[in-house]
Amino acid sequence: MRYRDRPELFTLRQDRLNERLAFVGLHVNDKGQVARGARAQTLDESTRIATSIRDELQRRKTHSEVLRYCSVEVLKRAHFHACLEATKSIFDRLRTMTGVSGDGATLVDAALSLGKSGTPALAINSLQTQTERDEQTGLANLVKGLGGLYRNPTAHDPRLSRSISDDELLDVLTMVSMVHRRLDGARSPG
């Protein structure tokens, strides 16, 4: 009851306590009850047993933009909404970096695609070789794919109809983090 309005605080405290309880084969479950669990023999084992998604994201050095947009959803274990907010962060950043309005594939095309001119609004490399142009096109396609796979369905489907596992959430947030890292070095080629 005391964490009803602050589930993220419960998760933080639960993770910290579980890391210590793992040494005696116990853990605090999501109902707040102490239960039997795997027993750790080493510090690494204890951390692995108790590691939360938040800790794994820190271990993976997830880009700060990803965390800025969805850390509350991650702490609340709202995977559906964390994927939605994370993917929206890319589109928001593209708008901010280019001044281009719009959304989805249209925004990605305006910001990252080579188009007929061969010059995007934002280039992630020098675009001098075919490999570099292919890399630019690949990033644009990846962003469109993330939007189509995670942002669009979560915006239209009810949360109850879509389940996102811990592993899938980590995969999505890692991909979004990689996109943000590529955008860190992007520049206007003109």
Coordinates of C-alpha atoms in Angstrom, one line a residue:
M1 CA 0.0 0.0 0.0
R2 CA 2.8 2.5 0.9
Y3 CA 4.2 2.3 -2.7
R4 CA 1.0 2.6 -4.6
D5 CA 1.8 6.1 -5.8
R6 CA 5.5 5.5 -6.1
P7 CA 6.1 2.0 -7.7
E8 CA 9.5 3.1 -8.9
L9 CA 10.6 3.5 -5.3
F10 CA 9.4 0.0 -4.5
T11 CA 11.5 -1.4 -7.4
L12 CA 14.6 0.5 -6.3
R13 CA 14.3 -0.8 -2.8
Q14 CA 13.3 -4.3 -3.8
D15 CA 16.4 -4.6 -6.1
R16 CA 18.8 -3.4 -3.4
L17 CA 17.4 -5.7 -0.8
N18 CA 17.2 -8.7 -3.2
E19 CA 20.9 -8.4 -3.9
R20 CA 21.6 -9.1 -0.2
L21 CA 18.9 -11.6 0.3
A22 CA 20.2 -13.7 -2.6
F23 CA 23.0 -14.9 -0.3
V24 CA 20.5 -16.7 1.9
G25 CA 18.3 -17.9 -1.0
L26 CA 15.5 -15.4 -0.5
H27 CA 14.0 -12.5 -2.4
V28 CA 11.2 -9.9 -2.1
N29 CA 8.7 -10.6 -4.9
D30 CA 6.5 -8.1 -6.7
K31 CA 3.8 -8.5 -4.0
G32 CA 6.3 -7.3 -1.4
Q33 CA 6.5 -10.8 0.2
V34 CA 9.7 -12.6 1.1
A35 CA 10.0 -15.8 -0.9
R36 CA 12.5 -18.6 -1.5
G37 CA 14.8 -18.0 -4.5
A38 CA 18.2 -18.8 -6.0
R39 CA 21.1 -18.8 -3.6
A40 CA 24.2 -16.8 -4.5
Q41 CA 27.7 -17.9 -3.6
T42 CA 29.6 -14.8 -4.9
L43 CA 29.0 -11.1 -5.3
D44 CA 28.7 -11.6 -9.1
E45 CA 26.1 -14.3 -8.6
S46 CA 24.2 -12.1 -6.2
T47 CA 24.1 -9.2 -8.6
R48 CA 23.0 -11.4 -11.5
I49 CA 20.2 -12.9 -9.4
A50 CA 18.9 -9.6 -8.2
T51 CA 19.7 -7.5 -11.3
S52 CA 16.8 -5.4 -12.5
I53 CA 16.3 -4.0 -15.9
R54 CA 17.5 -0.6 -14.6
D55 CA 20.8 -2.1 -13.5
E56 CA 21.2 -4.0 -16.8
L57 CA 20.6 -0.7 -18.7
Q58 CA 23.3 0.9 -16.6
R59 CA 25.7 -2.0 -17.2
R60 CA 25.0 -1.6 -21.0
K61 CA 25.8 2.1 -20.7
T62 CA 22.4 3.0 -22.2
H63 CA 22.3 6.4 -23.8
S64 CA 21.1 9.2 -21.5
E65 CA 18.4 10.2 -24.0
V66 CA 16.8 6.7 -23.7
L67 CA 16.8 7.0 -19.9
R68 CA 15.5 10.5 -20.0
Y69 CA 12.4 9.5 -21.9
C70 CA 11.5 6.2 -20.3
S71 CA 13.2 5.7 -16.9
V72 CA 10.0 6.1 -14.9
E73 CA 8.3 3.4 -17.1
V74 CA 11.2 1.1 -16.7
L75 CA 11.1 1.5 -12.9
K76 CA 7.4 0.9 -12.9
R77 CA 8.0 -2.2 -15.0
A78 CA 5.6 -0.8 -17.6
H79 CA 7.4 -2.4 -20.6
F80 CA 4.7 -1.5 -23.1
H81 CA 5.0 2.2 -22.3
A82 CA 8.8 2.1 -21.9
C83 CA 9.1 0.8 -25.5
L84 CA 6.6 3.5 -26.7
E85 CA 8.5 6.4 -25.0
A86 CA 11.9 5.1 -26.0
T87 CA 11.0 5.0 -29.7
K88 CA 9.3 8.3 -29.5
S89 CA 12.6 9.8 -28.2
I90 CA 14.2 9.1 -31.6
F91 CA 11.5 11.0 -33.5
D92 CA 11.6 13.9 -31.0
R93 CA 15.4 14.1 -31.3
L94 CA 15.2 14.1 -35.1
R95 CA 12.7 17.0 -35.0
T96 CA 14.9 18.9 -32.6
M97 CA 18.1 18.4 -34.5
T98 CA 16.7 19.2 -37.9
G99 CA 13.8 21.6 -37.3
V100 CA 11.7 19.4 -39.5
S101 CA 8.1 18.8 -38.4
G102 CA 6.2 15.7 -39.0
D103 CA 6.4 12.2 -37.7
G104 CA 7.1 8.6 -38.5
A105 CA 8.5 7.5 -41.8
T106 CA 7.9 11.0 -43.3
L107 CA 10.1 12.6 -40.6
V108 CA 12.8 9.9 -41.0
D109 CA 12.9 10.4 -44.8
A110 CA 13.2 14.2 -44.3
A111 CA 15.9 13.9 -41.7
L112 CA 18.0 10.9 -42.6
S113 CA 17.2 9.6 -46.1
L114 CA 19.5 10.4 -49.0
G115 CA 16.6 11.2 -51.3
K116 CA 17.1 12.3 -54.9
S117 CA 19.7 14.9 -53.9
G118 CA 21.9 12.3 -52.1
T119 CA 22.2 14.7 -49.2
P120 CA 20.2 14.1 -46.0
A121 CA 19.4 16.8 -43.5
L122 CA 21.5 14.9 -41.0
A123 CA 24.5 12.7 -42.0
I124 CA 26.0 10.2 -39.6
N125 CA 29.2 10.0 -41.6
S126 CA 30.9 11.7 -44.6
L127 CA 28.7 9.9 -47.2
Q128 CA 31.8 9.7 -49.4
T129 CA 31.7 6.0 -50.1
Q130 CA 29.0 3.5 -51.0
T131 CA 29.5 1.9 -47.7
E132 CA 28.9 5.2 -45.9
R133 CA 25.8 5.9 -48.0
D134 CA 24.5 2.4 -47.3
E135 CA 25.1 2.9 -43.5
Q136 CA 23.1 6.2 -43.7
T137 CA 20.2 4.4 -45.5
G138 CA 20.4 1.5 -43.0
L139 CA 20.0 3.8 -40.0
A140 CA 17.0 5.5 -41.7
N141 CA 15.5 2.0 -42.3
L142 CA 16.2 0.9 -38.7
V143 CA 14.5 4.0 -37.3
K144 CA 11.5 3.4 -39.5
G145 CA 11.4 -0.2 -38.4
L146 CA 11.5 0.6 -34.7
G147 CA 8.7 3.1 -35.3
G148 CA 6.6 0.5 -37.2
L149 CA 7.4 -2.3 -34.7
Y150 CA 7.1 -0.5 -31.4
R151 CA 5.8 3.0 -31.6
N152 CA 2.9 2.5 -33.9
P153 CA 1.4 -0.7 -32.4
T154 CA 1.8 0.6 -28.9
A155 CA 0.0 3.8 -29.9
H156 CA -2.9 1.9 -31.3
D157 CA -3.2 -1.4 -29.5
P158 CA -4.3 -1.6 -25.9
R159 CA -1.6 -2.5 -23.4
L160 CA -3.6 -5.6 -22.4
S161 CA -3.2 -7.0 -25.9
R162 CA 0.6 -6.8 -26.1
S163 CA 3.1 -8.4 -23.8
I164 CA 6.7 -7.3 -23.8
S165 CA 9.2 -9.5 -21.9
D166 CA 12.2 -8.2 -20.0
D167 CA 14.5 -9.5 -22.7
E168 CA 12.6 -7.8 -25.5
L169 CA 12.5 -4.5 -23.5
L170 CA 16.3 -4.7 -23.1
D171 CA 16.8 -5.4 -26.8
V172 CA 14.5 -2.5 -27.8
L173 CA 16.2 0.0 -25.4
T174 CA 19.6 -1.1 -26.5
M175 CA 18.7 -0.6 -30.2
V176 CA 17.3 2.9 -29.4
S177 CA 20.4 3.7 -27.4
M178 CA 22.6 2.7 -30.5
V179 CA 20.5 5.0 -32.7
H180 CA 21.0 7.9 -30.3
R181 CA 24.8 7.3 -30.3
R182 CA 24.8 7.5 -34.0
L183 CA 22.8 10.7 -33.9
D184 CA 25.3 12.1 -31.4
G185 CA 27.8 12.3 -34.2
A186 CA 25.3 13.4 -36.9
R187 CA 25.7 16.8 -38.6
S188 CA 24.2 18.7 -41.4
P189 CA 26.3 18.0 -44.5
G190 CA 25.4 21.4 -46.1

